Each structure stands twice: as C-alpha cells, then as structure tokens.
Amino acid sequence: MSRRDEILASCAKVVAMPTCVRKAGALLDGPESDLALLARIIEHDPGLTANLLKVVNASDLASDRPVLTAHAALDVLRSPEVLRFFISTGVAPYYVHVIAGYDQAPSQFLQHSTTVAIASRELASALKLDVPDYVYTAGLLSGIGKLLLGAYVQVDLREILRLVFDEGLAFDRAEERMLGINHAELGGIILERWGLPDALTRVVCHHLRPDEYEGRDVVLDLVHVGNVLAKMIGVGLGADGLNYEVSRKVVERLGITSPVLDRVSAEVVVELQSLWDLFLECSDDFCNL
C-alpha cells in the first residue's frame, strides 16, 4: 500500500473534531440566552462548523438546497436538544492537542483558520464583490486536512523541509512528493466523505493551487488570497510558515493591489482583537477534555 493509499484509508476513521466541545456542551446546559454565545463559538470553529454542516445536510431538516454556512444551519437547528445531539455525536474517541507535524496547538489552528475566513470575507467586501455567504465557511475549513495529515508530515518533516529549502518547493508540493497527497486535497476528500456540498469541498481541495481548478470560482480565488494574507499577518503560523505559492492569475483576476491588502489586513487585525476571548476559551487550558 502506498503512503497515499494509507492516508486515504485512514480518512474513513476520522470524524469532525470540535475544538471546544466541552465549552459548547456547557452552554447547551445553561440558560437560553447562552445560545448566542454558542452560535459565536460554532461560527468561528472549523471542527464544529464542519460537523454542524455534515449533520444538517445529511438530515431531513434542510431544504432541497444545501446548507453552506453555520448561521444558516443554526437557523435550521433551533432546538437546543438537537444541538446537544449534534455535539455529543460529533466527538471523536480521541482529542488532538497538537497538530502534529505542523507544530500547531489547537488554539493556533483555530486562530489561523478564523483569520483565513475573516480575510476572505473582508477581501470580497473591499473589492466590492457580490459573493455567496459561504466564503467565510470555505475559508474556515480550508486547512482542515492538516488535522489528519499532520501525523504523517511529522514522520517526514525533516525531508519535507529539505525539499522546501534546498529545492525551493512549496510546502504543499513537498508534502505531495513525500506522501503522495497534500493537506488541501486531503481536506477536500475528508469534507466530501462527510457529505458537505461540492461548493465547499472544491474550494478546500484547490485553495492552495487555484490555477489547477478547471473553471472560475470567485470563492476559491478569495480563499486562496485569504490564506496568503493570514500567513502574512502571522497568526497561527506553524512549521509550514510562508512557504506557499501565490497565484498571479488570481491576483490579476481579483484586481488585488497593495493598498487593498493593507486595508484588509488592518480590518482583519481589528476583528481578530474582538475574538481573543473566544480563542482563550477554546485553548487547551480552558477547554480540556
């Protein structure tokens, strides 16, 4: 069995991993007013968002159209009892304290994922683009493949970094050289197996290499640049650092300029400051199983 086949086989054992399950469970047992805080936690957590969308889209609760955002899913799941069921059944038999291989603690992974989501949304606003609401969700879930691939990256990290620094490969291309797959492609496969809509899975799958996607998807373009911008801001950086390619075609299609990037970066930093309390609540020290 190749490394790629081994990794893909392990996908079947993976369920969505909420970063802050204990905190969310406590809120469900609290007064009804706490549901507003629960919604805030879910909307800014990639594990909880993925699990929520998985449950809603697989159930009879949704309409004929796929549910693509946490906010829309929460509108469907108005009952605390249903929310309690979704969280309790989404807990995996293990809890990942560190994103192995990428040198990211859960709080760092959460911070980076949220930064990509905010940057993608704010970029669309700055460029005055009419885009679907799920641009935030797509950004939030874009790095989810790291949760599984990290254990394999850890084994070969020395050689992966050698390829990055000695041969000039982007980190995801070095992953693919060593493992037969990169974390973006794996993330798309995981979300597809969870039953999430294609509009989300294709963005996650191609966000590092949008030029390889046949067709035009403005959400994909925004998440690609949003991921780059999040790394430039420096939030939640891991072992992979800034070692990724930037698509010139996407930059040209969107009309990205330095003033736009500067303005969006400032707006993202301001919004992140309002979320630090949330990051603390979902860190190891505050949310430990």
Tab-separated table of C-alpha atoms in Angstrom:
chain	number	residue	atom	x	y	z
A	1	MET	CA	0.000	0.000	0.000
A	2	SER	CA	1.380	3.425	-0.959
A	3	ARG	CA	1.573	6.285	1.543
A	4	ARG	CA	-1.277	7.993	-0.293
A	5	ASP	CA	-3.475	4.908	-0.082
A	6	GLU	CA	-2.649	4.544	3.608
A	7	ILE	CA	-3.622	8.150	4.278
A	8	LEU	CA	-6.856	7.895	2.303
A	9	ALA	CA	-7.773	4.686	4.122
A	10	SER	CA	-7.409	6.497	7.436
A	11	CYS	CA	-9.993	9.093	6.329
A	12	ALA	CA	-12.769	6.593	6.970
A	13	LYS	CA	-11.910	6.655	10.680
A	14	VAL	CA	-11.992	10.433	11.018
A	15	VAL	CA	-14.976	12.396	12.322
A	16	ALA	CA	-15.297	16.136	12.714
A	17	MET	CA	-13.357	17.201	15.767
A	18	PRO	CA	-14.828	20.145	17.652
A	19	THR	CA	-12.070	22.242	19.213
A	20	CYS	CA	-14.217	23.411	22.102
A	21	VAL	CA	-16.755	20.641	22.723
A	22	ARG	CA	-16.709	20.975	26.486
A	23	LYS	CA	-17.448	24.703	26.379
A	24	ALA	CA	-20.236	24.232	23.840
A	25	GLY	CA	-21.779	21.412	25.881
A	26	ALA	CA	-21.794	23.591	28.991
A	27	LEU	CA	-23.569	26.351	27.084
A	28	LEU	CA	-26.268	23.949	25.944
A	29	ASP	CA	-26.976	23.084	29.554
A	30	GLY	CA	-27.172	26.741	30.516
A	31	PRO	CA	-29.896	29.366	30.107
A	32	GLU	CA	-31.395	30.026	26.689
A	33	SER	CA	-29.503	33.326	26.421
A	34	ASP	CA	-26.250	31.355	26.194
A	35	LEU	CA	-27.249	30.079	22.752
A	36	ALA	CA	-25.986	33.358	21.279
A	37	LEU	CA	-22.507	32.598	22.620
A	38	LEU	CA	-22.810	29.022	21.374
A	39	ALA	CA	-23.547	30.345	17.889
A	40	ARG	CA	-20.458	32.546	18.116
A	41	ILE	CA	-18.276	29.585	19.075
A	42	ILE	CA	-19.626	27.387	16.285
A	43	GLU	CA	-19.286	30.053	13.595
A	44	HIS	CA	-15.592	30.574	14.418
A	45	ASP	CA	-14.544	26.939	14.861
A	46	PRO	CA	-13.699	24.772	11.822
A	47	GLY	CA	-14.395	21.465	13.595
A	48	LEU	CA	-17.791	22.477	14.928
A	49	THR	CA	-18.773	24.148	11.651
A	50	ALA	CA	-17.862	21.060	9.615
A	51	ASN	CA	-19.745	18.771	11.974
A	52	LEU	CA	-22.806	21.034	12.039
A	53	LEU	CA	-22.974	21.218	8.234
A	54	LYS	CA	-22.470	17.461	7.990
A	55	VAL	CA	-25.403	16.719	10.292
A	56	VAL	CA	-27.771	19.288	8.774
A	57	ASN	CA	-27.101	18.343	5.149
A	58	ALA	CA	-27.466	14.633	5.896
A	59	SER	CA	-30.771	15.068	7.716
A	60	ASP	CA	-34.338	15.761	6.647
A	61	LEU	CA	-34.171	19.131	8.394
A	62	ALA	CA	-32.617	21.003	5.478
A	63	SER	CA	-34.468	22.140	2.386
A	64	ASP	CA	-33.734	20.955	-1.130
A	65	ARG	CA	-30.849	23.428	-1.299
A	66	PRO	CA	-27.589	22.544	0.511
A	67	VAL	CA	-26.815	24.405	3.737
A	68	LEU	CA	-23.440	26.106	3.332
A	69	THR	CA	-22.941	28.297	6.414
A	70	ALA	CA	-23.029	27.771	10.152
A	71	HIS	CA	-25.504	30.633	10.502
A	72	ALA	CA	-27.931	29.010	8.062
A	73	ALA	CA	-27.528	25.653	9.800
A	74	LEU	CA	-28.290	27.227	13.178
A	75	ASP	CA	-31.457	28.680	11.701
A	76	VAL	CA	-32.459	25.106	10.834
A	77	LEU	CA	-31.444	23.669	14.204
A	78	ARG	CA	-33.397	25.918	16.531
A	79	SER	CA	-33.802	23.295	19.240
A	80	PRO	CA	-31.150	23.026	21.986
A	81	GLU	CA	-31.897	19.297	22.156
A	82	VAL	CA	-30.960	18.859	18.502
A	83	LEU	CA	-27.805	20.924	19.003
A	84	ARG	CA	-26.876	18.802	22.014
A	85	PHE	CA	-27.278	15.680	19.896
A	86	PHE	CA	-25.084	17.103	17.123
A	87	ILE	CA	-22.261	17.973	19.501
A	88	SER	CA	-22.369	14.761	21.540
A	89	THR	CA	-22.331	12.526	18.454
A	90	GLY	CA	-19.564	14.567	16.815
A	91	VAL	CA	-16.962	13.941	19.489
A	92	ALA	CA	-14.178	11.669	18.260
A	93	PRO	CA	-12.758	8.928	20.530
A	94	TYR	CA	-9.553	10.939	20.785
A	95	TYR	CA	-8.678	14.607	21.129
A	96	VAL	CA	-5.890	16.227	19.141
A	97	HIS	CA	-3.969	18.525	21.480
A	98	VAL	CA	-1.321	19.474	18.914
A	99	ILE	CA	-1.495	19.461	15.123
A	100	ALA	CA	1.447	17.101	14.746
A	101	GLY	CA	3.922	17.883	12.001
A	102	TYR	CA	2.731	21.468	11.575
A	103	ASP	CA	3.694	22.500	15.108
A	104	GLN	CA	0.274	23.985	15.857
A	105	ALA	CA	-1.652	23.772	19.111
A	106	PRO	CA	-5.466	23.651	18.728
A	107	SER	CA	-5.744	27.324	19.640
A	108	GLN	CA	-3.200	28.251	16.939
A	109	PHE	CA	-5.023	26.180	14.337
A	110	LEU	CA	-8.275	27.878	15.346
A	111	GLN	CA	-6.686	31.321	15.122
A	112	HIS	CA	-5.264	30.718	11.665
A	113	SER	CA	-8.483	29.155	10.336
A	114	THR	CA	-10.523	32.089	11.630
A	115	THR	CA	-8.057	34.572	10.161
A	116	VAL	CA	-8.346	32.961	6.702
A	117	ALA	CA	-12.145	33.126	6.974
A	118	ILE	CA	-12.214	36.782	8.009
A	119	ALA	CA	-9.600	37.761	5.417
A	120	SER	CA	-11.534	36.048	2.621
A	121	ARG	CA	-14.771	37.802	3.586
A	122	GLU	CA	-13.170	41.228	4.107
A	123	LEU	CA	-11.294	40.930	0.822
A	124	ALA	CA	-14.575	40.387	-1.005
A	125	SER	CA	-16.018	43.449	0.714
A	126	ALA	CA	-13.004	45.622	-0.109
A	127	LEU	CA	-13.182	44.583	-3.759
A	128	LYS	CA	-16.964	45.173	-3.780
A	129	LEU	CA	-17.620	41.638	-4.990
A	130	ASP	CA	-21.047	40.064	-4.712
A	131	VAL	CA	-20.131	36.655	-3.319
A	132	PRO	CA	-22.044	33.863	-1.542
A	133	ASP	CA	-22.205	33.882	2.258
A	134	TYR	CA	-20.263	30.625	2.421
A	135	VAL	CA	-16.986	32.387	1.550
A	136	TYR	CA	-16.401	32.610	5.321
A	137	THR	CA	-17.149	28.912	5.863
A	138	ALA	CA	-14.869	27.893	2.993
A	139	GLY	CA	-12.020	29.916	4.473
A	140	LEU	CA	-12.646	28.499	7.926
A	141	LEU	CA	-12.472	24.894	6.691
A	142	SER	CA	-9.628	25.361	4.200
A	143	GLY	CA	-6.885	23.918	6.425
A	144	ILE	CA	-8.849	21.032	7.909
A	145	GLY	CA	-6.765	18.422	6.080
A	146	LYS	CA	-3.897	19.219	8.454
A	147	LEU	CA	-5.788	17.507	11.284
A	148	LEU	CA	-5.217	14.132	9.628
A	149	LEU	CA	-2.116	14.650	7.503
A	150	GLY	CA	-0.111	16.162	10.355
A	151	ALA	CA	0.798	12.778	11.854
A	152	TYR	CA	2.275	11.700	8.514
A	153	VAL	CA	4.026	15.036	7.967
A	154	GLN	CA	5.668	14.675	11.379
A	155	VAL	CA	7.391	11.447	10.333
A	156	ASP	CA	8.874	13.016	7.195
A	157	LEU	CA	9.130	16.642	8.312
A	158	ARG	CA	12.919	16.800	8.024
A	159	GLU	CA	12.846	15.632	4.396
A	160	ILE	CA	9.836	17.829	3.580
A	161	LEU	CA	11.662	20.896	4.891
A	162	ARG	CA	14.789	19.868	2.959
A	163	LEU	CA	12.738	19.880	-0.235
A	164	VAL	CA	11.335	23.293	0.699
A	165	PHE	CA	14.636	24.986	1.492
A	166	ASP	CA	17.129	23.116	-0.704
A	167	GLU	CA	14.988	22.548	-3.802
A	168	GLY	CA	12.672	25.532	-3.481
A	169	LEU	CA	9.420	23.552	-3.417
A	170	ALA	CA	6.283	24.999	-1.879
A	171	PHE	CA	5.361	23.174	1.338
A	172	ASP	CA	2.300	21.500	-0.190
A	173	ARG	CA	4.332	20.265	-3.162
A	174	ALA	CA	6.939	18.847	-0.791
A	175	GLU	CA	4.113	17.101	1.094
A	176	GLU	CA	2.892	15.613	-2.143
A	177	ARG	CA	6.390	14.490	-3.159
A	178	MET	CA	6.837	12.622	0.120
A	179	LEU	CA	3.303	11.469	0.920
A	180	GLY	CA	1.508	11.340	-2.423
A	181	ILE	CA	-1.036	13.938	-1.285
A	182	ASN	CA	-1.131	17.432	0.230
A	183	HIS	CA	-3.305	18.692	3.066
A	184	ALA	CA	-5.578	20.776	0.799
A	185	GLU	CA	-6.515	17.812	-1.400
A	186	LEU	CA	-6.948	15.628	1.675
A	187	GLY	CA	-9.169	18.261	3.308
A	188	GLY	CA	-11.437	18.285	0.279
A	189	ILE	CA	-11.667	14.497	0.344
A	190	ILE	CA	-12.497	14.468	4.063
A	191	LEU	CA	-15.274	17.035	3.648
A	192	GLU	CA	-16.654	15.175	0.636
A	193	ARG	CA	-16.805	11.958	2.668
A	194	TRP	CA	-18.596	13.867	5.416
A	195	GLY	CA	-21.228	14.795	2.825
A	196	LEU	CA	-20.520	18.523	2.652
A	197	PRO	CA	-21.609	20.323	-0.556
A	198	ASP	CA	-19.301	20.455	-3.568
A	199	ALA	CA	-19.218	24.255	-3.400
A	200	LEU	CA	-17.195	23.912	-0.188
A	201	THR	CA	-15.163	20.792	-0.934
A	202	ARG	CA	-13.746	22.109	-4.219
A	203	VAL	CA	-12.570	25.337	-2.571
A	204	VAL	CA	-10.835	23.433	0.221
A	205	CYS	CA	-9.291	20.995	-2.270
A	206	HIS	CA	-7.896	23.651	-4.630
A	207	HIS	CA	-7.298	26.677	-2.399
A	208	LEU	CA	-3.509	26.281	-2.451
A	209	ARG	CA	-3.377	25.777	-6.239
A	210	PRO	CA	-6.375	27.559	-7.766
A	211	ASP	CA	-4.776	27.527	-11.228
A	212	GLU	CA	-5.272	23.747	-11.340
A	213	TYR	CA	-9.039	24.112	-10.995
A	214	GLU	CA	-10.820	23.971	-14.335
A	215	GLY	CA	-13.231	26.841	-14.293
A	216	ARG	CA	-13.720	30.091	-12.396
A	217	ASP	CA	-14.778	30.201	-8.764
A	218	VAL	CA	-14.554	33.583	-7.081
A	219	VAL	CA	-14.847	31.996	-3.617
A	220	LEU	CA	-11.840	29.810	-4.414
A	221	ASP	CA	-9.871	32.871	-5.516
A	222	LEU	CA	-10.769	34.770	-2.345
A	223	VAL	CA	-9.851	31.900	-0.026
A	224	HIS	CA	-6.539	31.434	-1.857
A	225	VAL	CA	-5.608	35.070	-1.232
A	226	GLY	CA	-7.183	34.993	2.236
A	227	ASN	CA	-4.880	32.131	3.214
A	228	VAL	CA	-1.849	34.033	1.946
A	229	LEU	CA	-2.958	37.168	3.765
A	230	ALA	CA	-3.489	35.268	7.024
A	231	LYS	CA	0.076	33.981	6.825
A	232	MET	CA	1.392	37.456	6.051
A	233	ILE	CA	-0.376	38.759	9.154
A	234	GLY	CA	1.417	35.978	11.049
A	235	VAL	CA	-1.454	34.483	13.039
A	236	GLY	CA	-1.163	30.785	13.886
A	237	LEU	CA	1.888	30.084	11.755
A	238	GLY	CA	3.302	26.571	12.065
A	239	ALA	CA	6.198	24.606	10.619
A	240	ASP	CA	4.990	25.287	7.073
A	241	GLY	CA	5.342	29.035	7.587
A	242	LEU	CA	5.051	31.211	4.484
A	243	ASN	CA	6.277	28.524	2.104
A	244	TYR	CA	3.364	28.502	-0.335
A	245	GLU	CA	2.846	29.733	-3.897
A	246	VAL	CA	0.731	32.778	-4.765
A	247	SER	CA	-1.264	32.606	-8.000
A	248	ARG	CA	-0.527	35.603	-10.227
A	249	LYS	CA	-3.640	34.789	-12.249
A	250	VAL	CA	-5.851	35.047	-9.154
A	251	VAL	CA	-4.236	38.319	-8.098
A	252	GLU	CA	-4.896	39.746	-11.565
A	253	ARG	CA	-8.462	38.380	-11.752
A	254	LEU	CA	-9.406	39.917	-8.442
A	255	GLY	CA	-7.563	43.164	-9.070
A	256	ILE	CA	-5.511	42.884	-5.880
A	257	THR	CA	-3.324	45.891	-5.093
A	258	SER	CA	-1.027	46.730	-2.186
A	259	PRO	CA	-3.439	49.376	-0.800
A	260	VAL	CA	-6.261	46.795	-0.835
A	261	LEU	CA	-4.109	44.267	1.036
A	262	ASP	CA	-3.049	46.892	3.578
A	263	ARG	CA	-6.653	47.972	4.216
A	264	VAL	CA	-7.942	44.404	4.503
A	265	SER	CA	-5.068	43.408	6.802
A	266	ALA	CA	-5.884	46.271	9.159
A	267	GLU	CA	-9.576	45.327	9.220
A	268	VAL	CA	-8.745	41.673	9.889
A	269	VAL	CA	-6.451	42.551	12.797
A	270	VAL	CA	-9.153	44.734	14.360
A	271	GLU	CA	-11.741	41.960	14.105
A	272	LEU	CA	-9.316	39.373	15.493
A	273	GLN	CA	-8.802	41.512	18.585
A	274	SER	CA	-12.512	41.148	19.356
A	275	LEU	CA	-12.147	37.358	19.195
A	276	TRP	CA	-9.206	36.828	21.557
A	277	ASP	CA	-11.544	35.887	24.382
A	278	LEU	CA	-13.002	33.189	22.153
A	279	PHE	CA	-9.535	31.847	21.351
A	280	LEU	CA	-8.756	31.713	25.073
A	281	GLU	CA	-11.983	29.828	25.795
A	282	CYS	CA	-11.041	27.251	23.159
A	283	SER	CA	-7.410	26.820	24.180
A	284	ASP	CA	-6.053	23.737	25.941
A	285	ASP	CA	-6.096	25.458	29.323
A	286	PHE	CA	-9.752	26.473	29.132
A	287	CYS	CA	-11.229	23.641	27.109
A	288	ASN	CA	-9.553	20.384	28.092
A	289	LEU	CA	-11.317	17.029	27.776
